[in-house]
XYZ file of C-alpha atoms in Angstrom:
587
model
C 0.181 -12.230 13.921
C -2.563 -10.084 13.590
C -5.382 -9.180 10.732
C -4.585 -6.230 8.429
C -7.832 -4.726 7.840
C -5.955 -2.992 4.983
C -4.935 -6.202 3.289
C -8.552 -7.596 4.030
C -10.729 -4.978 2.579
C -8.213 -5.232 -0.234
C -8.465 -8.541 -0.458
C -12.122 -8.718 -0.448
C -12.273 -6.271 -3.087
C -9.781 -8.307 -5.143
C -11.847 -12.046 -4.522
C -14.945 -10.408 -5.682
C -13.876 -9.194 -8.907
C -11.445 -12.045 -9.537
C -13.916 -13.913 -11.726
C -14.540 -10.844 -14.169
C -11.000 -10.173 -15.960
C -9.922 -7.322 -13.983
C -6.976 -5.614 -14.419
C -5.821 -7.249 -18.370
C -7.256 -7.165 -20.759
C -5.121 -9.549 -22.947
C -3.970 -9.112 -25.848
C -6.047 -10.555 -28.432
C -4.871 -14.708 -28.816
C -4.886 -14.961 -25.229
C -8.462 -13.580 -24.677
C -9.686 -15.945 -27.051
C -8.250 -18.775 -25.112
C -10.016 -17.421 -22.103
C -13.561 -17.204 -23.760
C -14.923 -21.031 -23.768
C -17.330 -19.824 -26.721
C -13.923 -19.235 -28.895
C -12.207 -22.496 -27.475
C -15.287 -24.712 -28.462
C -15.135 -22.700 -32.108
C -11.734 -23.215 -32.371
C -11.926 -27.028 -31.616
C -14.854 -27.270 -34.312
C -13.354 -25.663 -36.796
C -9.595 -28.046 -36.889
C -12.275 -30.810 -36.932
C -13.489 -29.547 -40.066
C -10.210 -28.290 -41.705
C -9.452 -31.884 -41.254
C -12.750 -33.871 -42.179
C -12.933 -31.215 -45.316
C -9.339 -31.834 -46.447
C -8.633 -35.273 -45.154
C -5.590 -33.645 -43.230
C -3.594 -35.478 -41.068
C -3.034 -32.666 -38.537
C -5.061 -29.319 -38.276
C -4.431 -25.866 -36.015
C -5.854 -22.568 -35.210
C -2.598 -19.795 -34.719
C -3.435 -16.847 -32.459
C -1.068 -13.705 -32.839
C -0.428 -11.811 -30.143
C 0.389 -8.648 -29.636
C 4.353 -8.563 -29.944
C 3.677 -10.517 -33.306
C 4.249 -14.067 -31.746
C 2.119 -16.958 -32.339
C 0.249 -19.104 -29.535
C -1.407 -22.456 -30.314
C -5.267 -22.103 -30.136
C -6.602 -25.474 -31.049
C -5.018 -28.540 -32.683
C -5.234 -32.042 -33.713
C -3.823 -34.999 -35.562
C -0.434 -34.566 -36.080
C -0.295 -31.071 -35.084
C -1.735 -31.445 -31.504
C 0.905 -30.443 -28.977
C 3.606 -29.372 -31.071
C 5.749 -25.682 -29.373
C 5.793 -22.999 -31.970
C 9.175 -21.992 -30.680
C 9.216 -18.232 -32.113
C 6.793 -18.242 -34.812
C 5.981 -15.213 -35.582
C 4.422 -12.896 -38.516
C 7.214 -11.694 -39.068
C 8.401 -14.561 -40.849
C 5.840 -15.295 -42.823
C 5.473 -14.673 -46.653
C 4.539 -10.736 -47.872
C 1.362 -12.555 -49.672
C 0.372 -14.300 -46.512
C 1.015 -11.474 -43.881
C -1.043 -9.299 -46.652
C -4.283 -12.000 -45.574
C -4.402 -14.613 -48.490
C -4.415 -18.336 -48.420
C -1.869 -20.398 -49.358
C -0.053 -23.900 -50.717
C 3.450 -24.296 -49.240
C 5.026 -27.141 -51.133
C 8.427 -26.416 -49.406
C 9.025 -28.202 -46.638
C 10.934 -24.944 -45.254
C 8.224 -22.765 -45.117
C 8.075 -21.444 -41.508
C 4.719 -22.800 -40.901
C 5.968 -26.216 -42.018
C 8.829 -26.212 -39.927
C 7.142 -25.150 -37.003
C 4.434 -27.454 -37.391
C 6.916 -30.159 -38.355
C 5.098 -31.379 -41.989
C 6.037 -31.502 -45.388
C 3.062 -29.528 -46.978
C 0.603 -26.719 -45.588
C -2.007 -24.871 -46.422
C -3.468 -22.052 -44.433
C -5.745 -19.356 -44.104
C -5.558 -16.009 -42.833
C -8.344 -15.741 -39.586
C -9.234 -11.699 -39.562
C -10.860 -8.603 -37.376
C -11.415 -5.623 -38.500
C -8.468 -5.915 -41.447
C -5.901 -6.883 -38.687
C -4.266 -10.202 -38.830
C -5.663 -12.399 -35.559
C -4.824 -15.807 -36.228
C -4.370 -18.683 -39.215
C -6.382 -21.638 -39.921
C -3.778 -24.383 -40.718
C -3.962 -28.098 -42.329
C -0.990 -29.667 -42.190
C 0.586 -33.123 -43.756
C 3.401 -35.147 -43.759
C 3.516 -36.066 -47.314
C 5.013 -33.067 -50.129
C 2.521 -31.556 -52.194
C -0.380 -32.918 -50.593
C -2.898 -29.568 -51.032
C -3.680 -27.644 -53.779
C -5.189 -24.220 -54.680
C -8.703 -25.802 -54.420
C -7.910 -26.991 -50.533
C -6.761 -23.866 -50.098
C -10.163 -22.061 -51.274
C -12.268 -24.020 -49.328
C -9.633 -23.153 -46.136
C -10.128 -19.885 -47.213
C -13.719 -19.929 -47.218
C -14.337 -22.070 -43.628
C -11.141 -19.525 -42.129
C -13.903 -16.528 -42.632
C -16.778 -18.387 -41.067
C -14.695 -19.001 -38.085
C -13.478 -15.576 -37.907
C -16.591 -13.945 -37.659
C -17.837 -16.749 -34.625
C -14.335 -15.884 -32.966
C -14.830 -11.842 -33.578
C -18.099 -12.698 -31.520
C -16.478 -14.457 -28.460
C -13.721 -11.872 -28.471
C -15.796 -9.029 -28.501
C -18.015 -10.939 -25.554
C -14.753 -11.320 -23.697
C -13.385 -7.564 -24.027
C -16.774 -7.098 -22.777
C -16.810 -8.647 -19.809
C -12.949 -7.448 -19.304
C -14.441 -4.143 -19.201
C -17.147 -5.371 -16.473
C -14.729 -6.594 -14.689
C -12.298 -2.925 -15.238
C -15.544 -1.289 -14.240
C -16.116 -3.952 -11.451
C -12.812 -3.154 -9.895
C -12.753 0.105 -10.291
C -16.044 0.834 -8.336
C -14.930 -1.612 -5.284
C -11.429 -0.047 -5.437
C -13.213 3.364 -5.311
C -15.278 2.154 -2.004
C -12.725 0.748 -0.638
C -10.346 4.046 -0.658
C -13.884 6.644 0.161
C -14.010 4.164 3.348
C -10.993 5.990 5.200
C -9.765 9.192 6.605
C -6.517 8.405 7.656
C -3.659 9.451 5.414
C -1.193 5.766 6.205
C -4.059 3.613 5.641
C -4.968 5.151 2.343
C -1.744 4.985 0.964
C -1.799 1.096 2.735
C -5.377 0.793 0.573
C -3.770 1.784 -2.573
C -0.353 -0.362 -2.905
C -2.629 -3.514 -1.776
C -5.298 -3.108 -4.316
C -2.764 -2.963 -7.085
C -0.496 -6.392 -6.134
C -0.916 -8.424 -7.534
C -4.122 -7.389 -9.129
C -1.745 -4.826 -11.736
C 2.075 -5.471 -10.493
C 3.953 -7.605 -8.199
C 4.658 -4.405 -6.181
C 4.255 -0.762 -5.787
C 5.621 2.474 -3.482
C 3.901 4.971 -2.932
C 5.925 8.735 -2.445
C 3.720 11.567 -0.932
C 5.096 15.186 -1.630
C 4.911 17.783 0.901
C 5.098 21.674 0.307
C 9.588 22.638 0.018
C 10.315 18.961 1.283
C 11.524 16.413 -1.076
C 9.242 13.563 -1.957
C 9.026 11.014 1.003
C 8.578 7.039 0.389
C 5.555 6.424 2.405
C 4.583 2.745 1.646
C 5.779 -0.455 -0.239
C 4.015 -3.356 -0.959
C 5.647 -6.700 -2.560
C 4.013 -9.549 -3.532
C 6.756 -11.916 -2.064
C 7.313 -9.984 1.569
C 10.658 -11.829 1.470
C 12.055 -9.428 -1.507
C 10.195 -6.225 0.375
C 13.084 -5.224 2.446
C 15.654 -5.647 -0.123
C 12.590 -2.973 -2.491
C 12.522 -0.685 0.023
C 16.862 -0.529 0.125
C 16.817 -0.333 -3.528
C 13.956 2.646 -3.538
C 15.933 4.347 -0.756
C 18.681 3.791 -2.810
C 17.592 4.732 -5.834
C 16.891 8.844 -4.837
C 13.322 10.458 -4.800
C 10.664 9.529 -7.314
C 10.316 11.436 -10.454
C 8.525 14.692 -10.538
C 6.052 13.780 -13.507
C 2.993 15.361 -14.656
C 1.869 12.115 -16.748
C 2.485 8.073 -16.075
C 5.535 6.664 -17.809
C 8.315 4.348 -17.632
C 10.541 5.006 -14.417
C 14.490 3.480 -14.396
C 15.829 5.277 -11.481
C 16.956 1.769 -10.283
C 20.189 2.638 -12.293
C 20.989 5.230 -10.359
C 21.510 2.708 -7.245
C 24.763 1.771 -6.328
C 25.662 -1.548 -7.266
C 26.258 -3.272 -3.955
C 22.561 -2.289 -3.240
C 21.171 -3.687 -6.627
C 23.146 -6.380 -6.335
C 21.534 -7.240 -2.903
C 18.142 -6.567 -4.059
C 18.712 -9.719 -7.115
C 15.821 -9.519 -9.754
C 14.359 -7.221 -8.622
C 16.591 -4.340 -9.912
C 16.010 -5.453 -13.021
C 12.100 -4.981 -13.008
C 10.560 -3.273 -15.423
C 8.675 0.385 -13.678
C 5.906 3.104 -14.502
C 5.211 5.389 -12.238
C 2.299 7.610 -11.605
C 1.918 11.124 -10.580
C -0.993 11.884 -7.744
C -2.306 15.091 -8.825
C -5.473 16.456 -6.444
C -6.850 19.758 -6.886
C -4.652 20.483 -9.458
C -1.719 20.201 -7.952
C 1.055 16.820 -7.353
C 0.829 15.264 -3.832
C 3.174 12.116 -4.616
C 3.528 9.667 -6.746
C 3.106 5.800 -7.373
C 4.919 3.280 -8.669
C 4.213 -0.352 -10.324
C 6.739 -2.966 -10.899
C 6.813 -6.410 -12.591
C 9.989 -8.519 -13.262
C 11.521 -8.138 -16.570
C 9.658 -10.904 -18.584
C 6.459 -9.779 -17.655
C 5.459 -6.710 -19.221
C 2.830 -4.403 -18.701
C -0.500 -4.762 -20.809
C -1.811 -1.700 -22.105
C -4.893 -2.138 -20.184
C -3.067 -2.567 -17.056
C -1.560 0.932 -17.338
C -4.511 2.198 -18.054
C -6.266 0.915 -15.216
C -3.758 2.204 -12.745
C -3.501 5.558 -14.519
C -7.311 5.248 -13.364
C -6.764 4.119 -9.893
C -3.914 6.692 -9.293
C -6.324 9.433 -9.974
C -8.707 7.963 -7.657
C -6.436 7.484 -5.209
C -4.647 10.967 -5.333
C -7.909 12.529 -4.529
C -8.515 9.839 -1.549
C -4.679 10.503 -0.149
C -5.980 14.102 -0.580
C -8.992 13.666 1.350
C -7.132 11.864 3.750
C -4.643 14.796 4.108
C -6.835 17.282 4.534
C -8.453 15.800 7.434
C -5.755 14.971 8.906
C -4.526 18.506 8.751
C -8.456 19.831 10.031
C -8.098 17.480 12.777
C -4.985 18.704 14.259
C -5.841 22.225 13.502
C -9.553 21.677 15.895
C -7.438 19.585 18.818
C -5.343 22.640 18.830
C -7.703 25.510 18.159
C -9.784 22.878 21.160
C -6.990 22.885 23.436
C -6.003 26.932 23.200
C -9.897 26.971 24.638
C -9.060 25.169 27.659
C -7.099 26.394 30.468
C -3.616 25.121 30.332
C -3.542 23.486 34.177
C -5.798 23.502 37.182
C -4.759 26.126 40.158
C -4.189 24.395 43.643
C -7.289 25.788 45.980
C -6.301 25.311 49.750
C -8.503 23.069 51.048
C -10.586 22.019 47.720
C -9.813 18.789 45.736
C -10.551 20.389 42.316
C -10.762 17.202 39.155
C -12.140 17.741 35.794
C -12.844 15.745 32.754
C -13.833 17.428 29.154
C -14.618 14.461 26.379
C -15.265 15.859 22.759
C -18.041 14.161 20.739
C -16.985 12.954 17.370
C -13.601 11.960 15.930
C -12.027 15.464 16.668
C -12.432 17.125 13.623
C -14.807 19.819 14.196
C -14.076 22.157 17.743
C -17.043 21.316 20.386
C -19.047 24.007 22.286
C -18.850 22.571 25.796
C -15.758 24.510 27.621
C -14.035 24.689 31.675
C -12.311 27.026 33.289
C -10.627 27.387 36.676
C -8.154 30.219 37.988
C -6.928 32.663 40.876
C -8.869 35.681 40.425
C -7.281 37.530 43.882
C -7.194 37.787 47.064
C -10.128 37.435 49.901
C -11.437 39.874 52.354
C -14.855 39.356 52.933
C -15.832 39.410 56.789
C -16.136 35.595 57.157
C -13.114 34.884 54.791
C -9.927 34.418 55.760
C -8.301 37.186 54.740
C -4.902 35.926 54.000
C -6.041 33.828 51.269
C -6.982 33.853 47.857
C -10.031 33.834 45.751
C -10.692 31.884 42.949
C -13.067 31.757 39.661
C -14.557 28.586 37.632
C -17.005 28.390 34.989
C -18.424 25.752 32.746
C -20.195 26.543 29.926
C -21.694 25.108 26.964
C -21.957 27.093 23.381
C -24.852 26.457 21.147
C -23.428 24.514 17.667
C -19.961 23.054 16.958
C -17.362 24.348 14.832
C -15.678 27.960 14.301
C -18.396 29.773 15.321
C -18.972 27.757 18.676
C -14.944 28.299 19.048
C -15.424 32.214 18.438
C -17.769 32.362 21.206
C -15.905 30.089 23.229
C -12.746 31.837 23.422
C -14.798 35.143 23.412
C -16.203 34.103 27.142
C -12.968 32.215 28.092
C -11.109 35.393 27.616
C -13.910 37.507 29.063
C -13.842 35.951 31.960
C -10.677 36.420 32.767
C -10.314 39.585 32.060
C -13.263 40.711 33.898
C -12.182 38.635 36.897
C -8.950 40.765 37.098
C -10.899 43.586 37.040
C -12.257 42.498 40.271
C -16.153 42.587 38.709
C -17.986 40.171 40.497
C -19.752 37.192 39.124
C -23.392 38.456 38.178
C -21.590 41.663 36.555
C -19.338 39.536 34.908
C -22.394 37.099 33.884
C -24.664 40.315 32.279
C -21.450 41.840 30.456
C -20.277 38.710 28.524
C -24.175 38.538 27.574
C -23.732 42.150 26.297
C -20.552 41.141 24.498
C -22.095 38.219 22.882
C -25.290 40.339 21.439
C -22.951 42.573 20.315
C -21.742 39.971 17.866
C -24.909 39.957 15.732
C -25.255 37.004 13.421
C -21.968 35.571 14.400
C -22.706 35.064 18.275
C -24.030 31.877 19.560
C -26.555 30.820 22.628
C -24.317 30.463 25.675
C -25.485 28.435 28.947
C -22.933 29.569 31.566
C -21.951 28.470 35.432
C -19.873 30.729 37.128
C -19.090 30.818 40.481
C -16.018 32.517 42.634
C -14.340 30.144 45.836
C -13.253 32.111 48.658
C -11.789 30.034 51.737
C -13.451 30.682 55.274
C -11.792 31.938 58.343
C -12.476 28.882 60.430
C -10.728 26.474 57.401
C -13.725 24.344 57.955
C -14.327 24.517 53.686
C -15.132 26.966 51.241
C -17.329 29.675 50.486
C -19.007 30.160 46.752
C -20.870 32.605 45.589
C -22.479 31.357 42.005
C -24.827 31.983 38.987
C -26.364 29.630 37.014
C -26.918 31.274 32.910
C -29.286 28.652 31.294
C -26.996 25.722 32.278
C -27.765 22.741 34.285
C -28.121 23.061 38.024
C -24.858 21.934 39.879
C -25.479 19.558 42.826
C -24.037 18.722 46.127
C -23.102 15.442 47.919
C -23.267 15.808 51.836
C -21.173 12.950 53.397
C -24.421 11.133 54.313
C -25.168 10.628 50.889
C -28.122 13.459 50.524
C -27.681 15.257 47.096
C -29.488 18.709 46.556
C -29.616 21.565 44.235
C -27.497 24.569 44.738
C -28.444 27.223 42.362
C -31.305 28.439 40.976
C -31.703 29.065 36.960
C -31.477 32.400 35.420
C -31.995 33.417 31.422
C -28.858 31.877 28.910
C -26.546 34.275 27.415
C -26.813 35.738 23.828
C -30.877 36.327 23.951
C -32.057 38.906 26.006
C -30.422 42.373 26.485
C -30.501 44.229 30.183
C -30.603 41.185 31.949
C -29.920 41.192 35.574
C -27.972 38.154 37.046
C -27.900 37.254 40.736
C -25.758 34.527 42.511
C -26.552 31.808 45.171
C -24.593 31.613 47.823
C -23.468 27.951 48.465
C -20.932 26.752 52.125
C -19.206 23.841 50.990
C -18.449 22.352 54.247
C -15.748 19.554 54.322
C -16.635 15.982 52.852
C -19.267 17.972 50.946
C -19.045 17.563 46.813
C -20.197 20.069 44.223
C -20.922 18.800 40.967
C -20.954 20.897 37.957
C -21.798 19.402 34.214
C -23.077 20.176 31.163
C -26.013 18.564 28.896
C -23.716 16.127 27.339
C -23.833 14.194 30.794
C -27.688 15.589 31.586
C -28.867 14.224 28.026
C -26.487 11.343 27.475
C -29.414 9.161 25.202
C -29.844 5.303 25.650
C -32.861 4.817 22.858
C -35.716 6.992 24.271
C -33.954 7.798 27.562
C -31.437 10.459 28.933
C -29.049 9.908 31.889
C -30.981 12.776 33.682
C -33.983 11.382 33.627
C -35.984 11.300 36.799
C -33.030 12.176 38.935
C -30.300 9.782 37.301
C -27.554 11.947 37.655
C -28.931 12.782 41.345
C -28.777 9.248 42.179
C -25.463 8.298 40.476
C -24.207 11.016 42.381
C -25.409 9.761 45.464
C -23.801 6.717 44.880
C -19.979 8.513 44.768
C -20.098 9.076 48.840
C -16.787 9.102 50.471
C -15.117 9.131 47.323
C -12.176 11.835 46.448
C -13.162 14.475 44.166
C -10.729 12.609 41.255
C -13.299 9.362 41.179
C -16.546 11.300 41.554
C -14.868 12.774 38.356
C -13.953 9.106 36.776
C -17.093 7.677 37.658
C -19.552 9.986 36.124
C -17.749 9.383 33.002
C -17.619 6.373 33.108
C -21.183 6.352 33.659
C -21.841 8.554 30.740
C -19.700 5.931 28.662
C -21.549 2.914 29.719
C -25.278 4.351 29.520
C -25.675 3.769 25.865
C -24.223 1.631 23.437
C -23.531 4.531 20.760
C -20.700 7.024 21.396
C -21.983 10.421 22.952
C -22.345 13.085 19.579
C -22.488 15.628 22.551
C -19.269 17.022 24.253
C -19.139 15.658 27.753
C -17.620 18.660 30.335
C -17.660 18.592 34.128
C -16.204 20.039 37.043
C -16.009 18.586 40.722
C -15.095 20.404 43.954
C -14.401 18.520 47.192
C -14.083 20.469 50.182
C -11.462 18.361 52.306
C-alpha cells in the first residue's frame, strides 16, 4: 500500500493545528469545559456555594446552544448526577429572566434533575445572555432561604465575570487555531498545479477536521456537473457515498452555502444500501473563481451531529480558497495542453527515410511543459538530385535545427515562422544560404515581435558511387555540428556565420561536408553545449567532443540516446534549457 502524499500533507496540516481548536468553535458550555482556567473556577466556586451555605451538594449548569444543560462542576450530593433533558426551557419565567431563587417544591425541574428536596440557584451571565446557573442543592425541604439565595446571587456574579474571562481566552485561541488552519490549509492547496490532486487536497483537509466526509463536483462549460472526488472518514462506507451521490443526481447549482437533501431523491434500494449514511445531515458549497461557479462541495455528518456555526463558516472559508486553487489548477492544466500542442504543431510530424542515412532525433523541453520552448528540428524531402557527383535518380533532402531566443508565444511565432519558411523556400528549390539570408529578412521584418534565431541548415544529397552522402550546410550563430570517423577522430564541420534577426544584407555561405559510411554527424543546440553542473557546462574544453568520441561504432539511434542521457546525468538539477539534437549516420 503506498503513501498518499495528498492524505500526508493533509495530515500534517491537520496534526499541527490539532492543539489550537480548529474547526469549532463550541458553543458556549462546552468551551468552558475545554478552558482549564474555567474548569479550576468552576471547581472553586461549588466549593464555596457549599462552604458558604453548608450545602450538601453544589453545581455549576452550562447552557448550550440548543438550550440544553451540561454539568460543569459538581460536588456532594450533586457530583455525577445526568441532567437527562434539562433545559431553559423549563425553567421558571423569573429564573430564565436572570434572578435567584428558593425552590421549596421538590418538583421544581432543577430539583428533580438534581434529585433534592430544596434548591437555590443563581443565574451565571455574559453579556445579558443566560450561560449557566450556580446551584446548591439539599436533601432536606425548605432548607435555603432568600438570604442563601443573595449571597448565591452575589458569589454567581463573581464567578461569571472569571468564567467570561476564560471563555473569551478560549474563543481566542479558537480563532488562532481558525486562523492557524486556515493559513496551512491555504499552503497546502498554493503547493499544487494539478487539477485531481487539488480537489484530493480539499476533501482531505476537511474530514474529519469539519465533516466525516465530503464530494467535491467540478462544473465544466454546457456539461452537467461531474463528481470528481469523495472522501469518507470510514473508507468502508465510501463506496456505498459515492452510489448514493451517483444516485442522488448532480449537485445543486447554488450561488451561496446551504443545506443540501438531494439524498431523497435516491432510490430506495440505493439508500437503503448506503445505511446511515443517507440519513446524514448536508451543506454544500458553491466554488465560485473569477466570478463565475466551477463546482461545488459538499460536507456531511451523521444525523446527531450537527454542524456548529463556526464549522460552516470555516468551510464557507476554505471553499473560497479552494475554488480559486481548483481554478488555478484548471487553468494550467488547460495552458499546458494548449503549449504541448502549440509545441508539437512546431515539430515535424515524422522523420523521412534517407537511403543510406540512419537519421535519430531527440527534442527534451525544459520545464514542466507549460510555456512553448525555443529550441526546434526539422527534417524533409526537398526534391530530387542532379548534381554531377550525385546520383541522379535520387532525392534530396533538407534538415535544420535551430534555437529561438526566449520561451513562450513569441519564441513559438518565430519558430513556426522559420519552420514554415523553410519549407516553403525548399520547394522553391532556393538553396540553403538563400534560404538562410531570406528567413533573416523575414524575421527583421517582424520588428519588436521577432526574436534572435541561431540556425543549422544543411541539404543531403546521395552520391553516385552509394558510398554515403553529400551535404552542403550553413551554420547561423548555432553551435558547430561535429563528425565521428569510425576510428574515433571527431572534428568540426562548419564554420560560424552571423545569427538571424540582427543584421540586414547578410550573405550566408555553406560548407561542404562527404559523410562517408560509418561516419556520424552530430548536430545540437546550447541546451546540450551549456548543460550546467555548478560552475561547469557539458561543452567545456571539448566535453561534447569527447563524449562523442566515445559513441564509435554505435548506430545513429544510441549516439542519439546517449548524449541525452549524458545531458541528464551531468548535473543534478533538471536542464531549464530545451535539449534538441539531430544525428546522421551514413551506413
Amino acid at each position: 500500500h503506498e503513501a498518499d502524499p495528498v492524505a500526508e500533507a493533509a495530515g500534517a496540516a491537520d496534526a499541527r493545528v490539532a492543539g489550537e481548536g480548529v474547526g469549532e468553535v463550541p458553543a458556549d458550555g462546552a468551551r468552558l469545559l475545554r478552558s482549564p482556567a474555567a474548569v479550576e473556577s468552576m471547581q472553586d466556586g461549588v466549593a464555596a456555594v457549599r462552604e458558604m451555605l453548608g450545602a450538601e451538594g453544589a453545581a455549576i449548569l452550562l447552557t448550550e446552544r440548543d438550550g440544553r444543560f451540561v454539568m460543569g462542576a459538581s460536588g456532594g450530593t450533586a457530583a455525577e448526577i445526568p441532567l437527562g433533558e434539562l433545559s431553559v426551557a423549563g425553567l421558571a419565567p423569573a429564573v430564565r429572566a436572570g434572578s435567584h431563587w428558593v425552590a421549596a417544591d421538590a418538583a421544581d425541574p432543577i430539583a428533580v434533575a438534581l434529585r433534592a428536596r430544596s434548591v437555590t440557584a443563581a443565574p451565571l451571565e455574559s453579556q445579558g445572555r443566560l450561560t449557566g446557573l450556580l446551584v446548591a442543592v439539599s436533601t432536606a425541604p425548605d432548607r435555603f432561604t432568600e438570604a442563601d439565595a443573595a449571597r448565591t446571587g452575589r458569589l454567581a456574579e463573581e464567578l461569571s465575570l472569571s468564567l467570561e474571562k476564560a471563555r473569551v481566552g478560549e474563543l481566542e485561541r479558537s480563532w488562532r487555531g481558525w486562523l492557524s488552519f486556515v493559513a496551512e490549509a491555504s499552503d497546502l492547496l498554493a503547493g499544487t498545479l494539478d487539477q485531481e490532486r487539488t480537489m484530493a487536497l480539499v476533501a482531505q483537509l476537511v474530514v474529519p477536521r469539519l465533516a466525516t466526509w465530503c464530494a467535491v463536483y467540478t462544473d465544466a462549460d454546457a456539461e452537467p456537473a461531474r463528481l470528481a472526488y469523495v472522501w469518507h472518514a470510514d473508507e468502508n462506507r465510501a463506496d456505498g457515498l459515492r452510489a448514493l451521490l451517483d444516485a442522488a443526481g448532480p449537485a445543486p447549482a447554488m450561488d451561496v452555502p446551504g443545506p443540501w437533501h438531494g439524498f431523497a431523491e435516491a432510490p430506495a434500494d440505493v439508500r437503503a444500501a448506503a445505511g446511515d449514511t443517507a440519513a446524514d445531515q448536508v451543506y454544500a458549497f458553491p466554488l465560485i473563481a473569477r466570478g463565475r461557479r466551477i463546482g461545488t462541495i459538499l460536507i456531511g455528518r451523521p444525523a446527531g451531529d450537527r454542524f456548529a456555526r463556526s464549522a460552516i463558516e470555516l468551510a464557507e472559508e476554505l471553499s473560497r480558497r479552494a475554488a480559486l486553487a481548483v481554478d488555478n489548477a484548471r487553468l494550467f492544466s488547460a495552458q499546458t495542453a494548449m503549449s504541448s500542442a502549440l509545441q508539437r504543431s512546431l515539430l515535424p510530424p515524422a522523420i523521412p527515410e534517407i537511403p543510406g542515412l540512419e537519421v535519430a532525433v531527440v527534442y527534451e523541453p525544459a520545464g514542466e511543459g507549460s510555456e512553448v520552448g525555443g529550441d526546434f528540428y526539422d527534417v524533409f524531402e526537398s526534391g530530387p538530385g542532379g548534381g554531377p557527383l550525385e546520383d541522379p535518380a535520387s532525392g534530396r533532402w533538407r534538415f535544420a535545427i535551430g534555437d529561438v531566443c526566449g520561451t513562450g508565444p513569441e519564441a513559438a511565432a518565430v519558430t513556426g515562422l522559420a519552420r514554415t519558411a523553410l519549407r516553403i523556400l525548399a520547394a522553391e528549390d532556393m538553396s540553403v544560404p538563400d534560404v538562410l539570408g531570406r528567413l533573416n529578412r523575414l524575421i527583421l521584418a517582424e520588428g519588436e515581435r521577432g526574436r534572435l534565431l541561431t540556425l543549422l541548415h544543411g541539404e543531403i544529397t546521395a552520391r553516385r558511387a552509394r558510398d554515403g552522402v553529400t551535404i552542403r550546410l550553413s551554420s547561423a550563430g548555432h553551435p558547430p555540428p561535429l563528425i565521428l570517423d569510425p576510428d574515433g577522430d571527431v572534428r568540426e564541420a562548419a564554420s560560424s556565420q552571423p545569427l538571424l534577426g540582427v543584421f540586414d544584407d547578410v550573405g550566408f555561405h555553406t560548407d561542404t561536408v562527404e559523410l562517408r559510411r560509418g561516419e556520424v554527424l552530430l548536430c545540437v543546440t546550447d541546451g546540450v553545449t551549456e548543460r550546467r553542473s555548478g560552475g561547469r557546462l557539458l561543452g567545456d574544453g571539448n566535453g561534447l567532443e569527447r563524449l562523442l568520441a566515445g559513441c564509435t561504432g554505435l548506430s545513429a539511434g544510441a549516439v542519439a540516446a546517449r548524449i541525452q542521457r549524458a545531458v541528464r546525468d551531468f548535473g543534478p538539477e533538471p536542464s531549464n534549457d530545451d535539449v534538441a539534437l539531430i544525428v546522421l549516420r551514413a551506413s
